[in-house]
């Protein structure tokens, strides 16, 4: 893991300038194009070239032919689907700007790099898309993409586009759109999704608490304890022990908060909505140190049954798969800022799609 924030997103990073001359390499990057100075420069500038310069074909140079793609609605395979989806999105929002907000990374040129890229998207809906004709409305939201990169190619990507927030801003009824999406086969069945079952749900085991680190701060132990104790043991007092009083929180569908009560409220709503929810942390990496603080990327997944009143109205008794990504910023051993997305639009589609026709008489 990087022990400092030397290689990071700088102010204005990623906006190409006329006659720009690449700087010297700031870290070993065997197999990457010479123009890139480090892994953050690579992630930010390929995004700019593909989306803002609209060089969509550059995807063929920066993604492997058999790349694995994990989106709001499940898993797909192969670069052609990515090319098609990118072209559709650019056609709907041709003036969209993608501002790099942060990139958390780890790894090296030998084992490969992992990156968590958060970006602000601002543009106007001036082209047709899946949900109807252009509205002319402004889009102002944020996205997150986690990638596995080696030798100038992305081999696997997890991306959440904050879909419900986009639809809301364009005046589209999110509930109606989710039901339509589910009815038209947009969601993957639970059997096709990749997730692991929490220990709490295996063999009826009692969910033992995971301890927070004593002595020196430990990022992984803190994150594992936070997610397990909150979502598997139902211990909401963890927020008092891990979050700063005035934490800045940015959540799915552009929810925001400025204290740990807001973060706790969202977790409480999820657990009330899915009373049997179980969550597994699938990946953690971070950068930083005790003096300067830590920036951590967390990817998680889980399943639950919609049996409670919380976020989504009258219970449907349907099982749903949730997965999400979080960027957590620690100072003095406490989380002072959080950016988190989960597949909320996909969850709504899983819950609201009309019942399929009976397979047996």
mmCIF file of N, CA and C in Angstrom, residues 13 44 50 75 114 119 156 175 194 235 259 262 283 297 336-337:
data_model
loop_
_atom_site.group_PDB
_atom_site.id
_atom_site.type_symbol
_atom_site.label_atom_id
_atom_site.label_comp_id
_atom_site.label_asym_id
_atom_site.label_seq_id
_atom_site.Cartn_x
_atom_site.Cartn_y
_atom_site.Cartn_z
ATOM 1 N N UNK A 13 -6.294 18.439 -12.412
ATOM 2 C CA UNK A 13 -5.647 17.289 -13.038
ATOM 3 C C UNK A 13 -6.577 16.662 -14.080
ATOM 4 N N UNK A 44 -6.890 9.061 -14.885
ATOM 5 C CA UNK A 44 -7.580 10.325 -15.128
ATOM 6 C C UNK A 44 -7.554 10.693 -16.611
ATOM 7 N N UNK A 50 -11.314 9.291 -23.514
ATOM 8 C CA UNK A 50 -12.452 8.502 -23.982
ATOM 9 C C UNK A 50 -13.745 9.310 -23.930
ATOM 10 N N UNK A 75 -23.097 -8.486 -13.988
ATOM 11 C CA UNK A 75 -21.792 -8.762 -14.578
ATOM 12 C C UNK A 75 -21.907 -8.945 -16.082
ATOM 13 N N UNK A 114 -4.489 -1.437 -8.543
ATOM 14 C CA UNK A 114 -5.919 -1.283 -8.326
ATOM 15 C C UNK A 114 -6.182 0.204 -8.082
ATOM 16 N N UNK A 119 -15.457 10.672 -9.753
ATOM 17 C CA UNK A 119 -15.512 11.805 -10.686
ATOM 18 C C UNK A 119 -16.857 12.508 -10.585
ATOM 19 N N UNK A 156 -10.416 -5.662 -15.164
ATOM 20 C CA UNK A 156 -11.685 -5.807 -14.454
ATOM 21 C C UNK A 156 -12.090 -4.441 -13.929
ATOM 22 N N UNK A 175 -39.159 5.190 -9.666
ATOM 23 C CA UNK A 175 -39.888 3.953 -9.364
ATOM 24 C C UNK A 175 -40.453 3.339 -10.640
ATOM 25 N N UNK A 194 -22.290 -12.368 -8.358
ATOM 26 C CA UNK A 194 -21.144 -12.812 -7.581
ATOM 27 C C UNK A 194 -21.202 -12.176 -6.196
ATOM 28 N N UNK A 235 -24.793 -3.560 15.299
ATOM 29 C CA UNK A 235 -24.283 -2.690 16.363
ATOM 30 C C UNK A 235 -24.076 -1.284 15.797
ATOM 31 N N UNK A 259 -22.932 14.899 9.675
ATOM 32 C CA UNK A 259 -22.612 14.366 10.998
ATOM 33 C C UNK A 259 -22.837 12.865 10.983
ATOM 34 N N UNK A 262 -26.321 11.187 10.442
ATOM 35 C CA UNK A 262 -26.818 10.988 9.081
ATOM 36 C C UNK A 262 -26.322 9.661 8.506
ATOM 37 N N UNK A 283 -13.165 -6.229 -0.855
ATOM 38 C CA UNK A 283 -11.831 -5.699 -1.175
ATOM 39 C C UNK A 283 -11.583 -4.428 -0.371
ATOM 40 N N UNK A 297 -10.235 2.592 0.060
ATOM 41 C CA UNK A 297 -11.271 2.142 -0.864
ATOM 42 C C UNK A 297 -11.822 0.817 -0.363
ATOM 43 N N UNK A 336 -13.460 11.108 8.688
ATOM 44 C CA UNK A 336 -13.862 12.509 8.628
ATOM 45 C C UNK A 336 -14.634 12.823 7.350
ATOM 46 N N UNK A 337 -14.563 11.922 6.355
ATOM 47 C CA UNK A 337 -15.327 12.097 5.122
ATOM 48 C C UNK A 337 -15.577 10.734 4.503
#
